[in-house]
Amino acid sequence: MGDLLALAVSAHGGLERWNSFRTLEARMSVGGGIFAAKQNPGLQDNVTYKVFTREERLTIDHFSAPDRRISFVPSRLTLETMGGEVVEVRDDPRSAFAGQTYESPWDTFHVAYFTSYALWTYLNLPFLYTYPGFVTEEIEPWRENGEEWRRLKATFPETIASHSREQITYFGPDGLMRRHDYTVEVLGGATGANYSTDYKEFQGIKMPTTRRVYAYDGNGQKIPDPLLVSIEIETIVFS
């Protein structure tokens, strides 16, 4: 690990503590303008994500209805009842975005895939960058909100489904995340500046409980309107 990644991992609770867990369950609500624009708002007003921290896999309880669950791996989405009865399956879900424009509506599986890989990425940061296949380097710092933020550019392995292979995470003087930038391939390269706030400690791991995602311009400056995605986390339990 470089010294910035080491600082960030330590500030968030340390790698030894993180590696003692294999899953986390996060009760949350996910909304924002992008889901209204895609004609599918309100599918995740009160859901629980169960995230596997060592492999790209998760479930979303109460997705789209109180008695529905999504199971996600990059190659397949399964919509099932809470009792485990399969309702519908979509293989190779990323291919369903081919040919879409920003104005194209999404169905429930589009929403499920987008938020599944996104939340898997977010909830594993910054520890995710220590995993095999990730390449990181510190780049020039950034000033925002009266602070100087150190920036870590990460190149994701091709085996990981995420917004884009190259992403940048900003860390404050305390080592905690302030912002996370990427382009969104399934949205034609739209930009995302993901702000992390309201940190709380859960079983020795510090996690942001509020996220706000905006576009950014060619100079990297946040475009404050519209709010694209909002994430409110009520609680997290590790096991």
Short mmCIF file of C-alpha atoms in Angstrom, two decimals:
data_model
loop_
_atom_site.label_atom_id
_atom_site.label_comp_id
_atom_site.label_asym_id
_atom_site.label_seq_id
_atom_site.Cartn_x
_atom_site.Cartn_y
_atom_site.Cartn_z
CA MET A 1 0.00 0.00 0.00
CA GLY A 2 1.08 3.54 -0.70
CA ASP A 3 1.01 5.92 2.24
CA LEU A 4 -2.30 7.56 1.25
CA LEU A 5 -4.11 4.25 0.97
CA ALA A 6 -2.53 3.12 4.24
CA LEU A 7 -3.73 6.34 5.92
CA ALA A 8 -7.25 5.86 4.56
CA VAL A 9 -7.49 2.20 5.56
CA SER A 10 -6.28 3.00 9.07
CA ALA A 11 -8.70 5.92 9.42
CA HIS A 12 -11.63 3.69 8.47
CA GLY A 13 -10.80 1.05 11.07
CA GLY A 14 -7.81 -0.86 9.76
CA LEU A 15 -7.35 -3.81 7.44
CA GLU A 16 -7.13 -6.40 10.20
CA ARG A 17 -10.55 -5.40 11.54
CA TRP A 18 -12.07 -5.25 8.05
CA ASN A 19 -10.70 -8.66 7.12
CA SER A 20 -12.33 -10.20 10.20
CA PHE A 21 -15.71 -9.72 8.47
CA ARG A 22 -17.15 -11.39 5.39
CA THR A 23 -20.52 -9.63 5.02
CA LEU A 24 -22.25 -6.41 5.96
CA GLU A 25 -25.97 -5.62 6.08
CA ALA A 26 -26.91 -2.00 5.49
CA ARG A 27 -30.45 -0.70 5.94
CA MET A 28 -30.90 2.29 3.66
CA SER A 29 -32.93 4.27 1.15
CA VAL A 30 -31.65 5.06 -2.34
CA GLY A 31 -33.25 7.77 -4.46
CA GLY A 32 -32.48 10.84 -6.55
CA GLY A 33 -33.22 12.47 -9.84
CA ILE A 34 -31.71 9.78 -12.03
CA PHE A 35 -34.39 7.27 -11.05
CA ALA A 36 -37.18 9.75 -11.75
CA ALA A 37 -35.59 10.57 -15.11
CA LYS A 38 -35.42 6.85 -15.88
CA GLN A 39 -39.12 6.47 -14.97
CA ASN A 40 -38.48 4.13 -12.04
CA PRO A 41 -38.50 6.12 -8.80
CA GLY A 42 -39.17 4.68 -5.36
CA LEU A 43 -37.92 1.12 -5.85
CA GLN A 44 -35.51 1.40 -2.91
CA ASP A 45 -37.21 3.64 -0.37
CA ASN A 46 -36.51 1.24 2.49
CA VAL A 47 -34.26 -1.69 1.61
CA THR A 48 -31.53 -3.82 3.16
CA TYR A 49 -28.36 -4.61 1.26
CA LYS A 50 -26.41 -7.71 2.26
CA VAL A 51 -22.96 -7.23 0.76
CA PHE A 52 -20.30 -9.90 0.55
CA THR A 53 -17.03 -8.10 1.14
CA ARG A 54 -14.64 -10.60 -0.47
CA GLU A 55 -16.57 -11.31 -3.67
CA GLU A 56 -18.82 -9.19 -5.89
CA ARG A 57 -22.15 -10.49 -4.67
CA LEU A 58 -25.10 -9.03 -2.78
CA THR A 59 -28.83 -9.19 -2.14
CA ILE A 60 -31.35 -6.36 -1.76
CA ASP A 61 -34.30 -7.18 0.47
CA HIS A 62 -37.64 -5.41 -0.20
CA PHE A 63 -36.52 -4.24 -3.62
CA SER A 64 -39.54 -2.88 -5.55
CA ALA A 65 -42.02 -4.48 -3.10
CA PRO A 66 -42.02 -5.63 0.56
CA ASP A 67 -41.97 -9.31 -0.46
CA ARG A 68 -39.29 -9.11 -3.18
CA ARG A 69 -35.53 -9.59 -3.13
CA ILE A 70 -32.83 -9.04 -5.75
CA SER A 71 -29.81 -11.34 -5.87
CA PHE A 72 -26.84 -9.90 -7.77
CA VAL A 73 -23.64 -11.21 -9.24
CA PRO A 74 -22.17 -9.39 -12.27
CA SER A 75 -23.33 -12.07 -14.70
CA ARG A 76 -26.88 -12.51 -13.39
CA LEU A 77 -29.74 -10.76 -11.60
CA THR A 78 -32.50 -12.76 -9.95
CA LEU A 79 -35.76 -11.30 -8.69
CA GLU A 80 -37.30 -13.63 -6.13
CA THR A 81 -39.78 -13.64 -3.30
CA MET A 82 -38.49 -13.28 0.25
CA GLY A 83 -39.24 -16.99 0.55
CA GLY A 84 -36.80 -17.80 -2.28
CA GLU A 85 -39.22 -18.43 -5.17
CA VAL A 86 -37.72 -17.16 -8.43
CA VAL A 87 -39.88 -14.56 -10.18
CA GLU A 88 -37.61 -13.45 -13.04
CA VAL A 89 -33.97 -13.71 -14.11
CA ARG A 90 -31.75 -11.55 -16.32
CA ASP A 91 -28.44 -12.97 -17.52
CA ASP A 92 -25.61 -10.65 -18.60
CA PRO A 93 -27.50 -7.62 -17.22
CA ARG A 94 -24.92 -5.06 -18.37
CA SER A 95 -25.68 -5.89 -22.00
CA ALA A 96 -29.25 -4.63 -21.47
CA PHE A 97 -27.87 -1.05 -21.47
CA ALA A 98 -26.54 -1.34 -25.02
CA GLY A 99 -28.00 1.27 -27.37
CA GLN A 100 -29.59 3.30 -24.59
CA THR A 101 -29.39 7.08 -24.41
CA TYR A 102 -29.67 9.26 -21.32
CA GLU A 103 -33.39 9.64 -22.05
CA SER A 104 -34.05 5.90 -22.35
CA PRO A 105 -36.31 4.56 -19.57
CA TRP A 106 -35.07 1.81 -17.28
CA ASP A 107 -36.93 -1.26 -16.11
CA THR A 108 -36.52 -2.67 -12.61
CA PHE A 109 -33.57 -4.83 -13.65
CA HIS A 110 -31.70 -1.80 -15.05
CA VAL A 111 -32.13 -0.10 -11.67
CA ALA A 112 -31.14 -3.24 -9.77
CA TYR A 113 -27.94 -3.76 -11.76
CA PHE A 114 -26.88 -0.11 -11.58
CA THR A 115 -27.37 0.20 -7.83
CA SER A 116 -26.01 -3.28 -7.05
CA TYR A 117 -22.58 -2.80 -8.55
CA ALA A 118 -22.49 0.82 -7.37
CA LEU A 119 -23.33 0.08 -3.73
CA TRP A 120 -21.00 -2.93 -3.69
CA THR A 121 -18.21 -0.55 -4.72
CA TYR A 122 -19.16 2.23 -2.29
CA LEU A 123 -19.68 0.03 0.77
CA ASN A 124 -16.32 -1.71 0.33
CA LEU A 125 -14.30 1.52 0.00
CA PRO A 126 -11.52 2.27 0.75
CA PHE A 127 -10.65 -1.33 1.67
CA LEU A 128 -11.61 -2.41 -1.85
CA TYR A 129 -8.42 -0.81 -3.18
CA THR A 130 -6.28 -3.31 -1.22
CA TYR A 131 -7.81 -6.29 -3.05
CA PRO A 132 -5.88 -8.24 -5.70
CA GLY A 133 -5.96 -6.68 -9.15
CA PHE A 134 -6.48 -3.06 -8.08
CA VAL A 135 -3.77 -0.58 -9.05
CA THR A 136 -3.60 2.74 -7.19
CA GLU A 137 -1.50 5.87 -7.36
CA GLU A 138 -1.69 9.21 -5.58
CA ILE A 139 -2.26 12.15 -7.91
CA GLU A 140 -2.20 15.92 -7.37
CA PRO A 141 -4.31 17.21 -4.44
CA TRP A 142 -7.58 19.12 -4.71
CA ARG A 143 -8.95 22.03 -2.70
CA GLU A 144 -12.64 22.12 -1.82
CA ASN A 145 -14.74 23.19 1.17
CA GLY A 146 -11.75 24.96 2.72
CA GLU A 147 -9.65 21.78 2.85
CA GLU A 148 -6.92 20.17 0.81
CA TRP A 149 -7.98 16.68 -0.21
CA ARG A 150 -5.43 14.07 -1.25
CA ARG A 151 -6.54 12.03 -4.25
CA LEU A 152 -6.07 8.37 -5.07
CA LYS A 153 -6.58 7.16 -8.63
CA ALA A 154 -7.62 3.51 -8.78
CA THR A 155 -7.70 1.24 -11.80
CA PHE A 156 -10.21 -1.57 -11.32
CA PRO A 157 -9.53 -5.09 -12.60
CA GLU A 158 -11.62 -6.14 -15.58
CA THR A 159 -13.28 -8.83 -13.45
CA ILE A 160 -15.06 -6.21 -11.29
CA ALA A 161 -18.31 -4.64 -12.51
CA SER A 162 -18.38 -0.96 -11.60
CA HIS A 163 -19.06 2.46 -13.12
CA SER A 164 -15.73 2.60 -14.96
CA ARG A 165 -12.30 1.04 -14.72
CA GLU A 166 -10.65 4.28 -13.57
CA GLN A 167 -12.01 6.11 -10.51
CA ILE A 168 -10.65 8.77 -8.15
CA THR A 169 -11.28 8.97 -4.40
CA TYR A 170 -10.57 12.11 -2.37
CA PHE A 171 -9.50 11.94 1.28
CA GLY A 172 -9.50 14.70 3.88
CA PRO A 173 -6.67 15.41 6.36
CA ASP A 174 -8.27 12.85 8.73
CA GLY A 175 -7.98 10.10 6.10
CA LEU A 176 -11.74 9.79 5.64
CA MET A 177 -13.38 9.92 2.22
CA ARG A 178 -14.78 13.23 1.06
CA ARG A 179 -15.58 12.58 -2.60
CA HIS A 180 -15.42 9.79 -5.18
CA ASP A 181 -15.34 10.56 -8.93
CA TYR A 182 -16.10 8.32 -11.88
CA THR A 183 -17.75 8.21 -15.26
CA VAL A 184 -20.76 5.94 -15.67
CA GLU A 185 -20.34 3.67 -18.67
CA VAL A 186 -23.94 2.42 -18.61
CA LEU A 187 -25.04 6.07 -18.86
CA GLY A 188 -22.83 6.84 -21.84
CA GLY A 189 -19.96 8.24 -19.77
CA ALA A 190 -21.99 10.63 -17.61
CA THR A 191 -19.92 12.05 -14.74
CA GLY A 192 -20.48 11.39 -11.05
CA ALA A 193 -19.06 13.21 -8.01
CA ASN A 194 -20.09 11.18 -4.97
CA TYR A 195 -19.81 13.06 -1.66
CA SER A 196 -19.49 11.05 1.59
CA THR A 197 -20.64 12.61 4.88
CA ASP A 198 -22.09 11.80 8.30
CA TYR A 199 -19.55 9.19 9.32
CA LYS A 200 -20.47 6.74 12.07
CA GLU A 201 -18.59 3.82 13.58
CA PHE A 202 -20.04 0.33 13.25
CA GLN A 203 -18.21 -2.48 15.05
CA GLY A 204 -14.91 -0.67 14.73
CA ILE A 205 -15.34 0.34 11.06
CA LYS A 206 -16.06 3.97 10.15
CA MET A 207 -18.57 4.35 7.33
CA PRO A 208 -20.29 7.39 5.78
CA THR A 209 -24.05 7.21 6.26
CA THR A 210 -25.00 9.89 3.75
CA ARG A 211 -23.98 10.09 0.10
CA ARG A 212 -24.93 12.67 -2.50
CA VAL A 213 -24.01 12.27 -6.16
CA TYR A 214 -23.84 15.15 -8.63
CA ALA A 215 -22.38 15.60 -12.11
CA TYR A 216 -19.09 17.46 -12.50
CA ASP A 217 -17.87 19.73 -15.30
CA GLY A 218 -14.73 19.65 -17.42
CA ASN A 219 -12.75 21.32 -14.64
CA GLY A 220 -13.86 18.79 -12.04
CA GLN A 221 -16.23 21.24 -10.36
CA LYS A 222 -19.47 19.91 -8.92
CA ILE A 223 -22.66 20.81 -10.79
CA PRO A 224 -25.03 21.27 -7.82
CA ASP A 225 -28.30 20.76 -9.66
CA PRO A 226 -29.80 18.25 -10.13
CA LEU A 227 -29.07 15.85 -7.28
CA LEU A 228 -28.59 12.61 -9.21
CA VAL A 229 -28.46 10.04 -6.40
CA SER A 230 -29.07 10.22 -2.67
CA ILE A 231 -28.19 7.43 -0.24
CA GLU A 232 -29.27 7.45 3.40
CA ILE A 233 -27.91 4.62 5.55
CA GLU A 234 -29.73 3.94 8.82
CA THR A 235 -27.53 1.18 10.22
CA ILE A 236 -24.81 -1.30 9.27
CA VAL A 237 -24.14 -4.69 10.85
CA PHE A 238 -20.98 -6.66 10.06
CA SER A 239 -20.63 -10.41 10.37
#
